[in-house]
Amino acid sequence: MRLLFLLLFSAVLAAAQTLRQDADRTGVFISAAVRPAQLSEVAYASTLAREFNTLEPENDLKWAALRPDEKTVDFTQADQAVGFARVHGMKVRGHTLVWGWWNPAWLTDHPFTPQQLSALLQEHIARVMTRYRGRIFAWDVLNEAIDERGHLRSPLWYDKPGIGLAGQSTAYIEQIFRWAHAADPDARLFYNDGGGETVNAKSDAMYAMVKDFRQRGVPIDGVGLQMHMIDDLNPDFAGIAANIARFTALGVQVHITELDVALPIRADGNVRDLAGRVRQAEIYRHIAEACFSHPGCTAIQTWGFTDKYSWVRSRTNGAKGAALLFDRNYAPKPAYQALKEALAIRGLKKTISPLIQNSSGTCTVILETPCK
Ligand code: XIL
């Protein structure tokens, strides 16, 4: 049986051409955050369309981008990304309707009353989601609302001054998800956050909220785990897998939404130590395996795809970079191959699990995991 698996695995790897083809065959979303301004660059556009079946505008659906002043709603950049996806048969994730950061000054500095803020936010959600109805299949409705201790943060939407539900715990979040569901009942609605990838105080709070929402019929379909690996290159893979398991057990999907694995770089942007790329590939592989071992983990999205364009250098004041699947010349890195192999294993598992399921329902022969 092991021989059969190895033969099939080699055949799949040999036959497979691109990450996108693997993703389509396996039925998962392989996605990247994109910058519409770069879509006119041939290598950027062709790599994106060839290798990914999904994309997400990195910044262009945030408040500060869409609403530069009180009167203007500017969809130009977001439309470019969504239009590119349509032409190339790709899906789109939306990021993000509500966040405590990246809000324009006219919004944060004006002394709005909770009633005014509530009307503004409801109108914003309805306007943006209606525009992209049928074209954006999943939305990060709310981003980063919980801190590392598991307490609610205090953005303007909660209690500065909030939308009228200040001090009432997650009631304001519930309201936002209900507005989003009313605006586009077909969209999948996600809560997205970073720092709660493994089992810890933050993810405990996220879990409690999602569980409560599911029990009371508040419309939430998924959890986005950002997965920026910038300061820590020793992720707790077992904890990440356990966390994904507990969320999917609630009946929600998990998407890995902002994966990048930063390496120390020289001033010219190149990696200091080439061995770092191997370690990086292993991290990509383990994260992908943690996701793909749960049928409810259905998307892996990287935060950009070429090292030419990534937020990591500015986020680390130039100390780190080279965090993505393709180098600055669009050549695939070992991390690309690692992700591809993890994907091939998920595909194979799907194909052969009926063949090797024994009477106890456990695939002990090869994979030593439950057949799903
Ligand atoms: C970042 C973008 O990558 C940068 O270009 C921008 O300057 C700031 O925002 N978590 C998120 C993303 O949810 O929206 C952030 O994106 C990175 C951290």
XYZ file of C-alpha atoms and ligand atoms in Angstrom:
390
model
C 0.000 0.000 0.000
C 2.847 2.352 0.862
C 4.310 1.609 -2.562
C 0.979 2.424 -4.187
C 0.902 5.728 -2.325
C 4.447 6.605 -3.326
C 3.757 5.741 -6.944
C 0.593 7.823 -6.977
C 2.380 10.684 -5.220
C 5.201 10.706 -7.764
C 2.701 10.496 -10.605
C 0.739 13.436 -9.225
C 3.877 15.533 -8.735
C 5.101 14.693 -12.217
C 1.756 15.457 -13.833
C 1.054 18.608 -11.888
C 2.181 21.802 -13.493
C 1.167 24.743 -11.374
C 0.028 25.423 -7.855
C -3.275 26.579 -9.272
C -3.862 23.309 -11.100
C -3.115 21.403 -7.898
C -5.453 23.665 -5.958
C -8.281 23.273 -8.462
C -7.882 19.527 -8.510
C -7.883 19.359 -4.734
C -10.752 21.790 -4.235
C -8.974 24.339 -2.043
C -8.364 28.048 -2.428
C -4.740 29.003 -2.981
C -4.710 32.751 -2.814
C -2.460 35.792 -2.619
C -2.899 39.354 -1.468
C -2.429 41.623 -4.484
C -1.619 45.243 -5.312
C -3.715 46.423 -8.278
C -1.061 48.954 -9.303
C 1.281 46.062 -10.165
C -1.208 44.223 -12.396
C 0.167 46.056 -15.423
C 3.543 44.353 -14.862
C 3.515 41.319 -17.135
C 5.494 38.997 -14.849
C 3.337 39.974 -11.864
C 0.050 39.410 -13.662
C 1.061 36.211 -15.414
C 2.485 34.598 -12.269
C -0.625 35.507 -10.308
C -3.058 34.132 -12.881
C -1.008 30.998 -13.490
C -0.373 29.980 -9.887
C -3.393 31.087 -7.830
C -7.107 30.391 -8.089
C -8.045 33.195 -5.671
C -6.861 36.708 -4.814
C -7.509 39.399 -2.231
C -6.764 43.125 -2.572
C -4.092 43.825 0.074
C -5.268 47.322 0.999
C -7.842 48.487 -1.502
C -11.010 47.490 0.333
C -9.979 49.093 3.607
C -11.764 52.240 4.702
C -8.785 54.545 4.115
C -8.500 53.348 0.504
C -12.200 53.332 -0.367
C -13.147 56.522 1.447
C -10.351 59.108 1.212
C -12.732 61.896 2.221
C -16.236 62.117 3.601
C -17.897 62.486 0.211
C -15.849 60.144 -1.953
C -16.170 56.390 -2.329
C -13.426 55.279 -4.696
C -13.672 51.729 -5.995
C -11.123 52.155 -8.812
C -8.322 50.024 -7.378
C -10.546 47.357 -5.886
C -12.452 47.103 -9.172
C -9.173 46.462 -10.995
C -8.344 43.527 -8.759
C -11.865 42.109 -8.909
C -11.929 42.607 -12.701
C -8.599 40.794 -13.060
C -10.003 37.883 -11.093
C -13.063 37.714 -13.304
C -11.011 37.696 -16.519
C -8.803 34.915 -15.174
C -11.537 32.837 -13.564
C -10.305 33.442 -10.032
C -12.254 33.827 -6.798
C -11.933 36.916 -4.586
C -11.730 37.339 -0.807
C -12.645 40.742 0.597
C -10.532 42.399 3.302
C -11.828 44.117 5.414
C -15.136 45.838 6.171
C -14.360 46.822 9.755
C -10.986 47.392 11.424
C -9.577 49.641 14.100
C -6.678 50.648 11.814
C -6.399 52.040 8.305
C -9.332 54.340 8.823
C -9.245 57.822 7.247
C -8.646 60.828 9.500
C -12.016 62.359 8.637
C -13.597 59.287 10.226
C -11.408 58.886 13.287
C -11.000 62.572 14.125
C -14.573 63.758 13.701
C -16.659 63.645 16.901
C -19.409 61.414 15.497
C -22.133 60.263 17.861
C -22.725 56.497 18.216
C -25.919 56.918 16.199
C -24.059 58.619 13.363
C -21.255 56.071 13.452
C -23.733 53.225 13.425
C -25.524 54.642 10.368
C -22.200 55.234 8.600
C -20.954 51.724 9.208
C -24.176 50.007 8.223
C -24.291 52.060 5.040
C -20.627 51.288 4.281
C -21.083 47.544 4.700
C -24.224 47.544 2.549
C -22.677 49.668 -0.169
C -19.429 47.726 -0.481
C -20.931 44.255 -0.198
C -23.739 45.061 -2.614
C -21.276 46.307 -5.210
C -19.340 43.048 -5.118
C -22.249 40.663 -4.641
C -21.558 37.429 -6.505
C -17.956 38.501 -7.130
C -16.478 38.456 -3.628
C -17.321 35.078 -2.141
C -15.834 35.565 1.338
C -15.356 38.653 3.480
C -13.175 39.424 6.463
C -16.077 41.246 8.044
C -14.068 42.279 11.072
C -10.299 42.381 11.553
C -8.239 42.234 14.769
C -10.854 43.018 17.418
C -9.257 40.962 20.211
C -5.948 41.611 22.003
C -3.268 39.155 23.135
C -4.871 38.719 26.576
C -8.149 37.761 24.978
C -9.843 41.073 25.779
C -11.767 43.150 23.278
C -9.716 45.980 21.809
C -11.114 49.502 21.909
C -11.426 50.727 18.323
C -13.808 53.506 17.356
C -16.408 50.913 16.397
C -16.602 49.428 19.887
C -16.254 52.199 22.428
C -14.517 55.198 20.852
C -17.411 56.037 20.868
C -18.768 52.847 19.254
C -21.922 52.102 17.322
C -24.202 52.272 20.340
C -23.179 48.993 21.972
C -20.119 50.112 23.958
C -19.416 48.032 27.044
C -21.697 45.219 25.842
C -18.902 42.823 24.970
C -19.306 41.174 21.559
C -22.768 42.681 20.907
C -21.227 45.197 18.521
C -19.504 42.406 16.598
C -22.767 40.499 16.393
C -24.449 43.599 14.985
C -21.765 43.992 12.333
C -22.097 40.358 11.206
C -25.881 40.723 11.020
C -25.533 43.817 8.822
C -23.071 41.965 6.592
C -25.381 38.990 6.221
C -28.276 41.272 5.318
C -26.113 43.009 2.694
C -25.066 39.777 0.951
C -26.714 36.612 2.275
C -24.572 34.432 -0.024
C -21.185 35.722 1.101
C -19.147 33.717 3.589
C -18.478 35.859 6.625
C -15.155 35.615 8.465
C -13.663 36.971 11.646
C -9.939 37.571 10.907
C -7.094 38.026 13.379
C -3.365 37.571 13.929
C -1.686 36.151 17.024
C -4.402 33.586 17.656
C -2.994 30.968 15.310
C -2.124 28.564 18.069
C -4.087 27.737 21.217
C -3.648 30.758 23.491
C -5.602 33.468 25.307
C -6.476 35.269 22.092
C -7.674 32.199 20.223
C -9.566 31.065 23.340
C -11.515 34.340 23.205
C -12.065 33.972 19.464
C -13.250 30.422 20.008
C -15.676 31.428 22.763
C -17.115 34.165 20.555
C -17.524 31.953 17.487
C -19.067 29.171 19.569
C -21.526 31.583 21.128
C -22.414 33.047 17.717
C -22.954 29.609 16.189
C -25.152 28.537 19.106
C -27.324 31.627 18.822
C -27.516 31.686 15.030
C -25.427 34.812 14.532
C -24.264 34.568 10.898
C -20.549 33.685 10.948
C -19.045 31.164 8.539
C -15.363 31.225 9.189
C -12.242 32.266 11.006
C -9.223 33.765 9.280
C -5.875 32.979 10.890
C -3.400 35.539 9.566
C -0.196 33.525 10.120
C 2.432 36.238 9.699
C 5.712 34.581 10.709
C 7.893 37.606 11.150
C 9.365 37.568 14.627
C 9.161 33.884 15.447
C 10.530 31.171 13.183
C 9.699 28.382 15.631
C 5.958 28.098 15.256
C 4.035 25.715 17.458
C 2.776 23.491 14.636
C 0.947 21.066 16.928
C -0.833 23.978 18.617
C -1.780 25.441 15.248
C -3.202 22.092 14.122
C -5.138 21.743 17.388
C -6.504 25.256 17.001
C -7.649 24.598 13.434
C -9.240 21.359 14.646
C -11.267 23.072 17.358
C -12.548 25.842 15.096
C -13.546 23.495 12.283
C -15.278 21.298 14.857
C -17.618 24.241 15.489
C -18.739 23.916 11.866
C -16.964 27.026 10.614
C -14.293 27.082 7.934
C -10.745 28.146 8.614
C -8.792 30.168 6.063
C -5.088 30.887 6.507
C -5.299 34.496 5.362
C -1.952 36.304 5.516
C 0.832 33.742 5.495
C 4.393 34.981 5.126
C 7.654 33.718 6.643
C 10.216 36.501 6.967
C 13.964 35.949 6.706
C 16.857 38.272 7.607
C 17.969 40.174 4.492
C 20.876 42.337 3.377
C 20.461 45.947 2.320
C 20.016 44.836 -1.314
C 16.977 42.794 -0.309
C 18.600 39.397 -0.790
C 18.513 36.715 1.877
C 21.486 36.742 4.258
C 21.709 32.997 4.600
C 20.467 30.709 1.855
C 19.857 27.920 4.386
C 17.073 30.138 5.669
C 15.106 29.319 2.535
C 15.107 25.655 3.465
C 13.835 26.393 6.959
C 11.263 28.701 5.387
C 10.080 25.940 3.069
C 9.660 23.597 6.022
C 7.511 26.176 7.805
C 5.313 26.609 4.737
C 5.037 22.827 4.488
C 4.053 22.347 8.140
C 1.488 25.158 8.050
C -0.022 23.738 4.874
C -0.127 20.256 6.384
C -1.773 21.586 9.547
C -4.433 23.228 7.399
C -4.905 20.413 4.916
C -5.279 17.743 7.561
C -8.680 19.286 8.367
C -11.304 19.272 5.604
C -12.741 22.482 7.050
C -9.496 24.386 6.429
C -10.124 25.374 2.853
C -7.818 28.255 1.939
C -4.174 29.199 2.164
C -3.500 32.760 1.239
C -0.042 34.325 1.251
C 0.430 38.027 1.953
C 1.697 38.854 -1.507
C 3.450 36.280 -3.683
C 6.697 37.815 -4.924
C 9.459 39.094 -2.635
C 9.497 42.159 -4.872
C 6.325 43.446 -3.224
C 5.739 42.663 0.424
C 4.938 44.618 3.550
C 7.626 42.779 5.560
C 10.543 45.090 4.770
C 8.739 48.214 5.923
C 7.209 46.372 8.879
C 10.717 45.343 10.061
C 12.540 48.566 9.083
C 14.431 46.739 6.358
C 15.777 43.956 8.588
C 13.670 41.167 7.134
C 11.983 40.218 3.876
C 12.068 37.434 1.280
C 8.986 36.013 2.968
C 6.990 34.701 0.029
C 6.786 31.848 -2.502
C 8.523 33.591 -5.417
C 11.737 35.581 -5.360
C 12.044 39.116 -6.686
C 12.476 37.798 -10.234
C 9.388 35.611 -9.956
C 11.378 32.385 -9.700
C 9.698 29.818 -7.428
C 11.496 29.191 -4.135
C 11.745 25.971 -2.094
C 8.668 27.186 -0.192
C 6.678 26.979 -3.430
C 7.651 23.360 -3.898
C 6.841 22.583 -0.268
C 3.357 24.042 -0.581
C 2.815 22.135 -3.803
C 3.810 18.864 -2.175
C 1.517 19.446 0.797
C -1.284 20.144 -1.643
C -0.537 17.002 -3.620
C -0.775 14.953 -0.420
C -4.162 16.487 0.391
C -5.308 15.646 -3.141
C -4.063 12.094 -2.877
C -5.638 11.612 0.509
C -8.939 12.632 -0.988
C -8.504 10.213 -3.868
C -7.277 7.155 -2.063
C -8.963 7.383 1.324
C -11.926 5.286 0.137
C -9.431 2.623 -0.975
C -7.657 2.288 2.326
C -10.355 2.946 4.882
C -10.419 -0.022 7.227
C -13.320 -1.178 9.354
C -12.523 1.163 12.228
C -12.554 4.114 9.852
C -8.896 4.860 10.401
C -6.336 5.103 7.618
C -3.651 3.277 9.557
C -1.956 1.842 6.518
C -0.311 4.963 5.225
C -1.471 8.193 6.666
C -2.334 7.276 10.232
C -5.099 9.829 10.282
C -8.864 9.439 10.215
C -10.265 9.027 6.707
C -12.448 11.980 5.856
C -0.913 45.727 5.824
C -0.468 45.920 4.385
O 0.231 44.788 3.954
C 0.394 47.138 4.265
O 0.667 47.413 2.890
C -0.308 48.340 4.896
O 0.571 49.429 4.913
C -0.764 48.050 6.302
O -1.568 46.870 6.306
N -2.836 42.488 9.271
C -3.811 42.764 8.332
C -3.452 43.411 7.060
O -4.953 42.360 8.531
O -4.469 44.220 6.547
C -2.176 44.213 7.182
O -1.813 44.661 5.875
C -1.083 43.384 7.814
C -1.475 42.931 9.193
